[in-house]
Amino acid sequence: MLRIIKEQQEGLLRQRRLPLVLDLDDTLVRLVGNETGRYVPEDQLHLCQDRVRTLRDGRRVVLTDHVHEFLDWAKNYYDISVCSLGDQNYVDMVVSVLDPAHSRIRGIYYSARSEYEYICKSSDARRPSKDLLALYAFCAVNDKAPGCGFSLPLIVDDLTHMWPVDQHDNIIVVKEKKNAEVWTVCLFPMVQTALGYVHTEFFRQLDSWYSKQHEAEAKGMAFSKDPPHAVGIYKEFLRNSLRDQIANGPPS
């Protein structure tokens, strides 16, 4: 079993892809409805007709702007999975409008609905419904190999509290665009820029790490340097972005 888990992890790295988990509701799509809460009202649909899709059960969703272009870009660098609190049928229906040719989202279509319903009925309501361990078994492996623990996957979600605290560093948090006529989330440019930086820098560092490891082995020396950490690189990106904003000063 451990060998199979390691092969999954190593296979991603050989393909030069990182695991990426995308939330659905209020990140990539929003349901249409006149109910109170997170819905796009019917009377706003004329403003976004090109983004409205009908699911197999007759419900409609509004896609976030340029979501297909984002997925077409991301699939070249990331192995994309989705994780939602919707039931499995809903997840499958939404994926079918996001990726009708099954060429963009090639990872896991995961519904955390059963976990959510169980937790709602349990005495420990603080336990989050979503968990990277449910999607990637290799997250349970804590050796010194590249990609151990929670170091590889990134998550794009609008809610952090749906994930365990020790996975919050993996999350790129998105919110709906301010002052937009209709709900949307801006995946370009910042989400794309962050993901592009992490991918480029991770594999640059990984190539260097492997090279130094081979050099040490050829010399009969021990090699103890830790491998690169995709989540650490994401945090570095955030630090650098804040540094640059501070250097630029407030807008005039």
PDB file of N, CA and C in Angstrom, residues 161-251:
ATOM      1  N   HIS A 161     -12.404  27.953   7.044  1.00  0.00           N
ATOM      2  CA  HIS A 161     -12.828  27.168   8.207  1.00  0.00           C
ATOM      3  C   HIS A 161     -13.379  25.795   7.834  1.00  0.00           C
ATOM      4  N   MET A 162     -13.567  25.532   6.545  1.00  0.00           N
ATOM      5  CA  MET A 162     -14.005  24.200   6.117  1.00  0.00           C
ATOM      6  C   MET A 162     -12.851  23.205   6.078  1.00  0.00           C
ATOM      7  N   TRP A 163     -11.626  23.678   6.310  1.00  0.00           N
ATOM      8  CA  TRP A 163     -10.436  22.829   6.278  1.00  0.00           C
ATOM      9  C   TRP A 163      -9.771  22.822   7.652  1.00  0.00           C
ATOM     10  N   PRO A 164      -9.053  21.753   8.012  1.00  0.00           N
ATOM     11  CA  PRO A 164      -8.337  21.722   9.291  1.00  0.00           C
ATOM     12  C   PRO A 164      -7.323  22.856   9.396  1.00  0.00           C
ATOM     13  N   VAL A 165      -7.074  23.301  10.600  1.00  0.00           N
ATOM     14  CA  VAL A 165      -6.164  24.422  10.830  1.00  0.00           C
ATOM     15  C   VAL A 165      -4.781  24.152  10.252  1.00  0.00           C
ATOM     16  N   ASP A 166      -4.309  22.906  10.345  1.00  0.00           N
ATOM     17  CA  ASP A 166      -2.964  22.619   9.845  1.00  0.00           C
ATOM     18  C   ASP A 166      -2.896  22.579   8.326  1.00  0.00           C
ATOM     19  N   GLN A 167      -4.036  22.842   7.637  1.00  0.00           N
ATOM     20  CA  GLN A 167      -4.043  22.934   6.177  1.00  0.00           C
ATOM     21  C   GLN A 167      -4.380  24.344   5.685  1.00  0.00           C
ATOM     22  N   HIS A 168      -4.524  25.295   6.595  1.00  0.00           N
ATOM     23  CA  HIS A 168      -4.864  26.658   6.191  1.00  0.00           C
ATOM     24  C   HIS A 168      -3.763  27.303   5.365  1.00  0.00           C
ATOM     25  N   ASP A 169      -2.511  26.935   5.612  1.00  0.00           N
ATOM     26  CA  ASP A 169      -1.413  27.510   4.831  1.00  0.00           C
ATOM     27  C   ASP A 169      -1.464  27.074   3.371  1.00  0.00           C
ATOM     28  N   ASN A 170      -2.198  26.020   3.070  1.00  0.00           N
ATOM     29  CA  ASN A 170      -2.312  25.525   1.694  1.00  0.00           C
ATOM     30  C   ASN A 170      -3.320  26.314   0.873  1.00  0.00           C
ATOM     31  N   ILE A 171      -4.107  27.172   1.522  1.00  0.00           N
ATOM     32  CA  ILE A 171      -5.274  27.773   0.866  1.00  0.00           C
ATOM     33  C   ILE A 171      -4.965  29.137   0.258  1.00  0.00           C
ATOM     34  N   ILE A 172      -5.317  29.281  -1.010  1.00  0.00           N
ATOM     35  CA  ILE A 172      -5.410  30.591  -1.656  1.00  0.00           C
ATOM     36  C   ILE A 172      -6.867  31.022  -1.483  1.00  0.00           C
ATOM     37  N   VAL A 173      -7.088  32.012  -0.651  1.00  0.00           N
ATOM     38  CA  VAL A 173      -8.456  32.415  -0.312  1.00  0.00           C
ATOM     39  C   VAL A 173      -8.967  33.411  -1.350  1.00  0.00           C
ATOM     40  N   VAL A 174     -10.145  33.131  -1.902  1.00  0.00           N
ATOM     41  CA  VAL A 174     -10.744  34.030  -2.888  1.00  0.00           C
ATOM     42  C   VAL A 174     -12.047  34.598  -2.329  1.00  0.00           C
ATOM     43  N   LYS A 175     -12.405  35.767  -2.812  1.00  0.00           N
ATOM     44  CA  LYS A 175     -13.672  36.403  -2.455  1.00  0.00           C
ATOM     45  C   LYS A 175     -14.303  36.964  -3.723  1.00  0.00           C
ATOM     46  N   GLU A 176     -15.609  37.179  -3.659  1.00  0.00           N
ATOM     47  CA  GLU A 176     -16.269  37.717  -4.845  1.00  0.00           C
ATOM     48  C   GLU A 176     -15.778  39.134  -5.129  1.00  0.00           C
ATOM     49  N   LYS A 177     -15.793  39.496  -6.397  1.00  0.00           N
ATOM     50  CA  LYS A 177     -15.289  40.794  -6.841  1.00  0.00           C
ATOM     51  C   LYS A 177     -16.157  41.915  -6.280  1.00  0.00           C
ATOM     52  N   LYS A 178     -15.497  42.902  -5.692  1.00  0.00           N
ATOM     53  CA  LYS A 178     -16.217  44.033  -5.124  1.00  0.00           C
ATOM     54  C   LYS A 178     -16.856  44.870  -6.232  1.00  0.00           C
ATOM     55  N   ASN A 179     -18.052  45.355  -5.949  1.00  0.00           N
ATOM     56  CA  ASN A 179     -18.770  46.283  -6.826  1.00  0.00           C
ATOM     57  C   ASN A 179     -19.102  45.697  -8.196  1.00  0.00           C
ATOM     58  N   ALA A 180     -19.059  44.371  -8.331  1.00  0.00           N
ATOM     59  CA  ALA A 180     -19.455  43.748  -9.598  1.00  0.00           C
ATOM     60  C   ALA A 180     -20.981  43.748  -9.706  1.00  0.00           C
ATOM     61  N   GLU A 181     -21.497  43.917 -10.931  1.00  0.00           N
ATOM     62  CA  GLU A 181     -22.948  43.898 -11.125  1.00  0.00           C
ATOM     63  C   GLU A 181     -23.539  42.537 -10.765  1.00  0.00           C
ATOM     64  N   VAL A 182     -22.793  41.492 -11.090  1.00  0.00           N
ATOM     65  CA  VAL A 182     -23.217  40.120 -10.806  1.00  0.00           C
ATOM     66  C   VAL A 182     -22.039  39.399 -10.162  1.00  0.00           C
ATOM     67  N   TRP A 183     -22.343  38.436  -9.315  1.00  0.00           N
ATOM     68  CA  TRP A 183     -21.288  37.673  -8.642  1.00  0.00           C
ATOM     69  C   TRP A 183     -20.241  37.156  -9.619  1.00  0.00           C
ATOM     70  N   THR A 184     -18.977  37.297  -9.231  1.00  0.00           N
ATOM     71  CA  THR A 184     -17.867  36.675  -9.945  1.00  0.00           C
ATOM     72  C   THR A 184     -16.654  36.670  -9.026  1.00  0.00           C
ATOM     73  N   VAL A 185     -15.690  35.846  -9.355  1.00  0.00           N
ATOM     74  CA  VAL A 185     -14.413  35.784  -8.643  1.00  0.00           C
ATOM     75  C   VAL A 185     -13.311  36.019  -9.659  1.00  0.00           C
ATOM     76  N   CYS A 186     -12.335  36.846  -9.316  1.00  0.00           N
ATOM     77  CA  CYS A 186     -11.238  37.158 -10.237  1.00  0.00           C
ATOM     78  C   CYS A 186     -10.129  36.106 -10.108  1.00  0.00           C
ATOM     79  N   LEU A 187     -10.123  35.143 -11.012  1.00  0.00           N
ATOM     80  CA  LEU A 187      -9.052  34.147 -11.033  1.00  0.00           C
ATOM     81  C   LEU A 187      -7.808  34.694 -11.716  1.00  0.00           C
ATOM     82  N   PHE A 188      -8.000  35.669 -12.597  1.00  0.00           N
ATOM     83  CA  PHE A 188      -6.896  36.372 -13.236  1.00  0.00           C
ATOM     84  C   PHE A 188      -6.856  37.794 -12.672  1.00  0.00           C
ATOM     85  N   PRO A 189      -5.701  38.402 -12.398  1.00  0.00           N
ATOM     86  CA  PRO A 189      -4.383  37.795 -12.594  1.00  0.00           C
ATOM     87  C   PRO A 189      -3.796  37.147 -11.340  1.00  0.00           C
ATOM     88  N   MET A 190      -4.326  37.470 -10.135  1.00  0.00           N
ATOM     89  CA  MET A 190      -3.586  37.132  -8.917  1.00  0.00           C
ATOM     90  C   MET A 190      -3.525  35.634  -8.633  1.00  0.00           C
ATOM     91  N   VAL A 191      -4.645  34.912  -8.776  1.00  0.00           N
ATOM     92  CA  VAL A 191      -4.613  33.468  -8.506  1.00  0.00           C
ATOM     93  C   VAL A 191      -3.693  32.779  -9.501  1.00  0.00           C
ATOM     94  N   GLN A 192      -3.827  33.145 -10.776  1.00  0.00           N
ATOM     95  CA  GLN A 192      -2.938  32.571 -11.792  1.00  0.00           C
ATOM     96  C   GLN A 192      -1.484  32.909 -11.500  1.00  0.00           C
ATOM     97  N   THR A 193      -1.210  34.147 -11.122  1.00  0.00           N
ATOM     98  CA  THR A 193       0.167  34.564 -10.846  1.00  0.00           C
ATOM     99  C   THR A 193       0.755  33.780  -9.684  1.00  0.00           C
ATOM    100  N   ALA A 194      -0.022  33.611  -8.612  1.00  0.00           N
ATOM    101  CA  ALA A 194       0.460  32.854  -7.450  1.00  0.00           C
ATOM    102  C   ALA A 194       0.747  31.409  -7.821  1.00  0.00           C
ATOM    103  N   LEU A 195      -0.176  30.773  -8.532  1.00  0.00           N
ATOM    104  CA  LEU A 195       0.016  29.377  -8.925  1.00  0.00           C
ATOM    105  C   LEU A 195       1.188  29.225  -9.884  1.00  0.00           C
ATOM    106  N   GLY A 196       1.335  30.169 -10.801  1.00  0.00           N
ATOM    107  CA  GLY A 196       2.455  30.111 -11.737  1.00  0.00           C
ATOM    108  C   GLY A 196       3.787  30.252 -11.030  1.00  0.00           C
ATOM    109  N   TYR A 197       3.859  31.161 -10.069  1.00  0.00           N
ATOM    110  CA  TYR A 197       5.096  31.354  -9.311  1.00  0.00           C
ATOM    111  C   TYR A 197       5.452  30.096  -8.541  1.00  0.00           C
ATOM    112  N   VAL A 198       4.473  29.522  -7.848  1.00  0.00           N
ATOM    113  CA  VAL A 198       4.748  28.335  -7.032  1.00  0.00           C
ATOM    114  C   VAL A 198       5.244  27.194  -7.903  1.00  0.00           C
ATOM    115  N   HIS A 199       4.591  26.959  -9.025  1.00  0.00           N
ATOM    116  CA  HIS A 199       4.999  25.847  -9.901  1.00  0.00           C
ATOM    117  C   HIS A 199       6.414  26.054 -10.425  1.00  0.00           C
ATOM    118  N   THR A 200       6.696  27.228 -10.970  1.00  0.00           N
ATOM    119  CA  THR A 200       8.018  27.494 -11.545  1.00  0.00           C
ATOM    120  C   THR A 200       9.111  27.370 -10.498  1.00  0.00           C
ATOM    121  N   GLU A 201       8.897  27.983  -9.353  1.00  0.00           N
ATOM    122  CA  GLU A 201       9.929  28.000  -8.314  1.00  0.00           C
ATOM    123  C   GLU A 201      10.092  26.623  -7.677  1.00  0.00           C
ATOM    124  N   PHE A 202       8.993  25.898  -7.499  1.00  0.00           N
ATOM    125  CA  PHE A 202       9.095  24.569  -6.894  1.00  0.00           C
ATOM    126  C   PHE A 202       9.954  23.648  -7.753  1.00  0.00           C
ATOM    127  N   PHE A 203       9.686  23.593  -9.039  1.00  0.00           N
ATOM    128  CA  PHE A 203      10.433  22.652  -9.873  1.00  0.00           C
ATOM    129  C   PHE A 203      11.855  23.138 -10.148  1.00  0.00           C
ATOM    130  N   ARG A 204      12.079  24.446 -10.096  1.00  0.00           N
ATOM    131  CA  ARG A 204      13.458  24.935 -10.171  1.00  0.00           C
ATOM    132  C   ARG A 204      14.237  24.446  -8.954  1.00  0.00           C
ATOM    133  N   GLN A 205      13.635  24.594  -7.773  1.00  0.00           N
ATOM    134  CA  GLN A 205      14.300  24.140  -6.551  1.00  0.00           C
ATOM    135  C   GLN A 205      14.417  22.618  -6.495  1.00  0.00           C
ATOM    136  N   LEU A 206      13.403  21.911  -6.999  1.00  0.00           N
ATOM    137  CA  LEU A 206      13.454  20.448  -6.977  1.00  0.00           C
ATOM    138  C   LEU A 206      14.577  19.927  -7.871  1.00  0.00           C
ATOM    139  N   ASP A 207      14.733  20.513  -9.060  1.00  0.00           N
ATOM    140  CA  ASP A 207      15.820  20.102  -9.952  1.00  0.00           C
ATOM    141  C   ASP A 207      17.170  20.318  -9.280  1.00  0.00           C
ATOM    142  N   SER A 208      17.320  21.460  -8.612  1.00  0.00           N
ATOM    143  CA  SER A 208      18.566  21.759  -7.911  1.00  0.00           C
ATOM    144  C   SER A 208      18.786  20.780  -6.759  1.00  0.00           C
ATOM    145  N   TRP A 209      17.717  20.443  -6.045  1.00  0.00           N
ATOM    146  CA  TRP A 209      17.812  19.517  -4.910  1.00  0.00           C
ATOM    147  C   TRP A 209      18.260  18.139  -5.376  1.00  0.00           C
ATOM    148  N   TYR A 210      17.653  17.643  -6.454  1.00  0.00           N
ATOM    149  CA  TYR A 210      18.047  16.334  -6.986  1.00  0.00           C
ATOM    150  C   TYR A 210      19.503  16.346  -7.447  1.00  0.00           C
ATOM    151  N   SER A 211      19.908  17.446  -8.090  1.00  0.00           N
ATOM    152  CA  SER A 211      21.279  17.550  -8.580  1.00  0.00           C
ATOM    153  C   SER A 211      22.281  17.490  -7.428  1.00  0.00           C
ATOM    154  N   LYS A 212      22.003  18.228  -6.366  1.00  0.00           N
ATOM    155  CA  LYS A 212      22.902  18.231  -5.209  1.00  0.00           C
ATOM    156  C   LYS A 212      22.883  16.890  -4.487  1.00  0.00           C
ATOM    157  N   GLN A 213      21.732  16.242  -4.465  1.00  0.00           N
ATOM    158  CA  GLN A 213      21.641  14.917  -3.850  1.00  0.00           C
ATOM    159  C   GLN A 213      22.516  13.914  -4.604  1.00  0.00           C
ATOM    160  N   HIS A 214      22.457  13.947  -5.942  1.00  0.00           N
ATOM    161  CA  HIS A 214      23.260  13.027  -6.754  1.00  0.00           C
ATOM    162  C   HIS A 214      24.754  13.313  -6.596  1.00  0.00           C
ATOM    163  N   GLU A 215      25.107  14.598  -6.506  1.00  0.00           N
ATOM    164  CA  GLU A 215      26.512  14.961  -6.303  1.00  0.00           C
ATOM    165  C   GLU A 215      27.026  14.399  -4.981  1.00  0.00           C
ATOM    166  N   ALA A 216      26.216  14.534  -3.934  1.00  0.00           N
ATOM    167  CA  ALA A 216      26.625  14.026  -2.618  1.00  0.00           C
ATOM    168  C   ALA A 216      26.767  12.507  -2.642  1.00  0.00           C
ATOM    169  N   GLU A 217      25.827  11.825  -3.291  1.00  0.00           N
ATOM    170  CA  GLU A 217      25.887  10.363  -3.365  1.00  0.00           C
ATOM    171  C   GLU A 217      27.115   9.906  -4.141  1.00  0.00           C
ATOM    172  N   ALA A 218      27.459  10.633  -5.217  1.00  0.00           N
ATOM    173  CA  ALA A 218      28.628  10.272  -6.021  1.00  0.00           C
ATOM    174  C   ALA A 218      29.920  10.400  -5.216  1.00  0.00           C
ATOM    175  N   LYS A 219      29.909  11.317  -4.258  1.00  0.00           N
ATOM    176  CA  LYS A 219      31.091  11.525  -3.416  1.00  0.00           C
ATOM    177  C   LYS A 219      31.041  10.688  -2.139  1.00  0.00           C
ATOM    178  N   GLY A 220      29.988   9.890  -1.999  1.00  0.00           N
ATOM    179  CA  GLY A 220      29.845   9.069  -0.799  1.00  0.00           C
ATOM    180  C   GLY A 220      29.522   9.864   0.442  1.00  0.00           C
ATOM    181  N   MET A 221      28.908  11.028   0.249  1.00  0.00           N
ATOM    182  CA  MET A 221      28.589  11.905   1.373  1.00  0.00           C
ATOM    183  C   MET A 221      27.093  11.844   1.689  1.00  0.00           C
ATOM    184  N   ALA A 222      26.776  12.097   2.943  1.00  0.00           N
ATOM    185  CA  ALA A 222      25.370  12.160   3.350  1.00  0.00           C
ATOM    186  C   ALA A 222      24.751  13.460   2.833  1.00  0.00           C
ATOM    187  N   PHE A 223      23.486  13.393   2.473  1.00  0.00           N
ATOM    188  CA  PHE A 223      22.777  14.585   1.983  1.00  0.00           C
ATOM    189  C   PHE A 223      21.534  14.775   2.849  1.00  0.00           C
ATOM    190  N   SER A 224      21.515  15.826   3.632  1.00  0.00           N
ATOM    191  CA  SER A 224      20.443  16.013   4.614  1.00  0.00           C
ATOM    192  C   SER A 224      19.551  17.222   4.338  1.00  0.00           C
ATOM    193  N   LYS A 225      19.799  17.927   3.252  1.00  0.00           N
ATOM    194  CA  LYS A 225      19.003  19.122   2.954  1.00  0.00           C
ATOM    195  C   LYS A 225      17.548  18.729   2.672  1.00  0.00           C
ATOM    196  N   ASP A 226      16.619  19.455   3.255  1.00  0.00           N
ATOM    197  CA  ASP A 226      15.199  19.179   3.028  1.00  0.00           C
ATOM    198  C   ASP A 226      14.807  19.516   1.591  1.00  0.00           C
ATOM    199  N   PRO A 227      13.893  18.740   1.000  1.00  0.00           N
ATOM    200  CA  PRO A 227      13.426  19.050  -0.360  1.00  0.00           C
ATOM    201  C   PRO A 227      12.554  20.300  -0.353  1.00  0.00           C
ATOM    202  N   PRO A 228      12.304  20.882  -1.526  1.00  0.00           N
ATOM    203  CA  PRO A 228      11.460  22.084  -1.584  1.00  0.00           C
ATOM    204  C   PRO A 228      10.028  21.782  -1.144  1.00  0.00           C
ATOM    205  N   HIS A 229       9.340  22.829  -0.777  1.00  0.00           N
ATOM    206  CA  HIS A 229       8.031  22.750  -0.124  1.00  0.00           C
ATOM    207  C   HIS A 229       7.111  23.717  -0.868  1.00  0.00           C
ATOM    208  N   ALA A 230       6.138  23.196  -1.628  1.00  0.00           N
ATOM    209  CA  ALA A 230       5.279  24.067  -2.437  1.00  0.00           C
ATOM    210  C   ALA A 230       4.536  25.079  -1.575  1.00  0.00           C
ATOM    211  N   VAL A 231       4.072  24.655  -0.411  1.00  0.00           N
ATOM    212  CA  VAL A 231       3.343  25.572   0.468  1.00  0.00           C
ATOM    213  C   VAL A 231       4.283  26.640   1.018  1.00  0.00           C
ATOM    214  N   GLY A 232       5.522  26.262   1.319  1.00  0.00           N
ATOM    215  CA  GLY A 232       6.509  27.249   1.754  1.00  0.00           C
ATOM    216  C   GLY A 232       6.789  28.277   0.675  1.00  0.00           C
ATOM    217  N   ILE A 233       6.818  27.830  -0.580  1.00  0.00           N
ATOM    218  CA  ILE A 233       7.044  28.755  -1.698  1.00  0.00           C
ATOM    219  C   ILE A 233       5.852  29.695  -1.855  1.00  0.00           C
ATOM    220  N   TYR A 234       4.640  29.192  -1.644  1.00  0.00           N
ATOM    221  CA  TYR A 234       3.454  30.046  -1.679  1.00  0.00           C
ATOM    222  C   TYR A 234       3.544  31.128  -0.604  1.00  0.00           C
ATOM    223  N   LYS A 235       3.983  30.764   0.589  1.00  0.00           N
ATOM    224  CA  LYS A 235       4.132  31.747   1.666  1.00  0.00           C
ATOM    225  C   LYS A 235       5.220  32.762   1.324  1.00  0.00           C
ATOM    226  N   GLU A 236       6.272  32.296   0.658  1.00  0.00           N
ATOM    227  CA  GLU A 236       7.317  33.219   0.200  1.00  0.00           C
ATOM    228  C   GLU A 236       6.739  34.212  -0.806  1.00  0.00           C
ATOM    229  N   PHE A 237       5.888  33.729  -1.711  1.00  0.00           N
ATOM    230  CA  PHE A 237       5.235  34.603  -2.687  1.00  0.00           C
ATOM    231  C   PHE A 237       4.424  35.687  -1.979  1.00  0.00           C
ATOM    232  N   LEU A 238       3.692  35.311  -0.943  1.00  0.00           N
ATOM    233  CA  LEU A 238       2.890  36.285  -0.201  1.00  0.00           C
ATOM    234  C   LEU A 238       3.771  37.318   0.495  1.00  0.00           C
ATOM    235  N   ARG A 239       4.876  36.864   1.091  1.00  0.00           N
ATOM    236  CA  ARG A 239       5.802  37.806   1.746  1.00  0.00           C
ATOM    237  C   ARG A 239       6.369  38.788   0.731  1.00  0.00           C
ATOM    238  N   ASN A 240       6.776  38.261  -0.422  1.00  0.00           N
ATOM    239  CA  ASN A 240       7.355  39.127  -1.450  1.00  0.00           C
ATOM    240  C   ASN A 240       6.331  40.124  -1.981  1.00  0.00           C
ATOM    241  N   SER A 241       5.085  39.671  -2.134  1.00  0.00           N
ATOM    242  CA  SER A 241       4.033  40.563  -2.623  1.00  0.00           C
ATOM    243  C   SER A 241       3.778  41.698  -1.639  1.00  0.00           C
ATOM    244  N   LEU A 242       3.739  41.370  -0.344  1.00  0.00           N
ATOM    245  CA  LEU A 242       3.540  42.404   0.672  1.00  0.00           C
ATOM    246  C   LEU A 242       4.732  43.352   0.702  1.00  0.00           C
ATOM    247  N   ARG A 243       5.938  42.804   0.589  1.00  0.00           N
ATOM    248  CA  ARG A 243       7.144  43.637   0.554  1.00  0.00           C
ATOM    249  C   ARG A 243       7.062  44.638  -0.586  1.00  0.00           C
ATOM    250  N   ASP A 244       6.649  44.174  -1.768  1.00  0.00           N
ATOM    251  CA  ASP A 244       6.579  45.053  -2.932  1.00  0.00           C
ATOM    252  C   ASP A 244       5.499  46.116  -2.759  1.00  0.00           C
ATOM    253  N   GLN A 245       4.376  45.745  -2.147  1.00  0.00           N
ATOM    254  CA  GLN A 245       3.324  46.731  -1.909  1.00  0.00           C
ATOM    255  C   GLN A 245       3.792  47.801  -0.934  1.00  0.00           C
ATOM    256  N   ILE A 246       4.534  47.387   0.092  1.00  0.00           N
ATOM    257  CA  ILE A 246       5.076  48.356   1.049  1.00  0.00           C
ATOM    258  C   ILE A 246       6.060  49.288   0.363  1.00  0.00           C
ATOM    259  N   ALA A 247       6.910  48.715  -0.499  1.00  0.00           N
ATOM    260  CA  ALA A 247       7.907  49.525  -1.204  1.00  0.00           C
ATOM    261  C   ALA A 247       7.253  50.525  -2.153  1.00  0.00           C
ATOM    262  N   ASN A 248       6.134  50.127  -2.756  1.00  0.00           N
ATOM    263  CA  ASN A 248       5.454  51.020  -3.699  1.00  0.00           C
ATOM    264  C   ASN A 248       4.720  52.156  -2.998  1.00  0.00           C
ATOM    265  N   GLY A 249       4.437  51.991  -1.710  1.00  0.00           N
ATOM    266  CA  GLY A 249       3.748  53.037  -0.976  1.00  0.00           C
ATOM    267  C   GLY A 249       2.270  53.095  -1.312  1.00  0.00           C
ATOM    268  N   PRO A 250       1.523  53.943  -0.606  1.00  0.00           N
ATOM    269  CA  PRO A 250       0.078  54.050  -0.851  1.00  0.00           C
ATOM    270  C   PRO A 250      -0.191  54.692  -2.204  1.00  0.00           C
ATOM    271  N   PRO A 251      -1.332  54.379  -2.817  1.00  0.00           N
ATOM    272  CA  PRO A 251      -1.672  55.009  -4.102  1.00  0.00           C
ATOM    273  C   PRO A 251      -1.848  56.506  -3.927  1.00  0.00           C
TER     274      PRO A 251
END
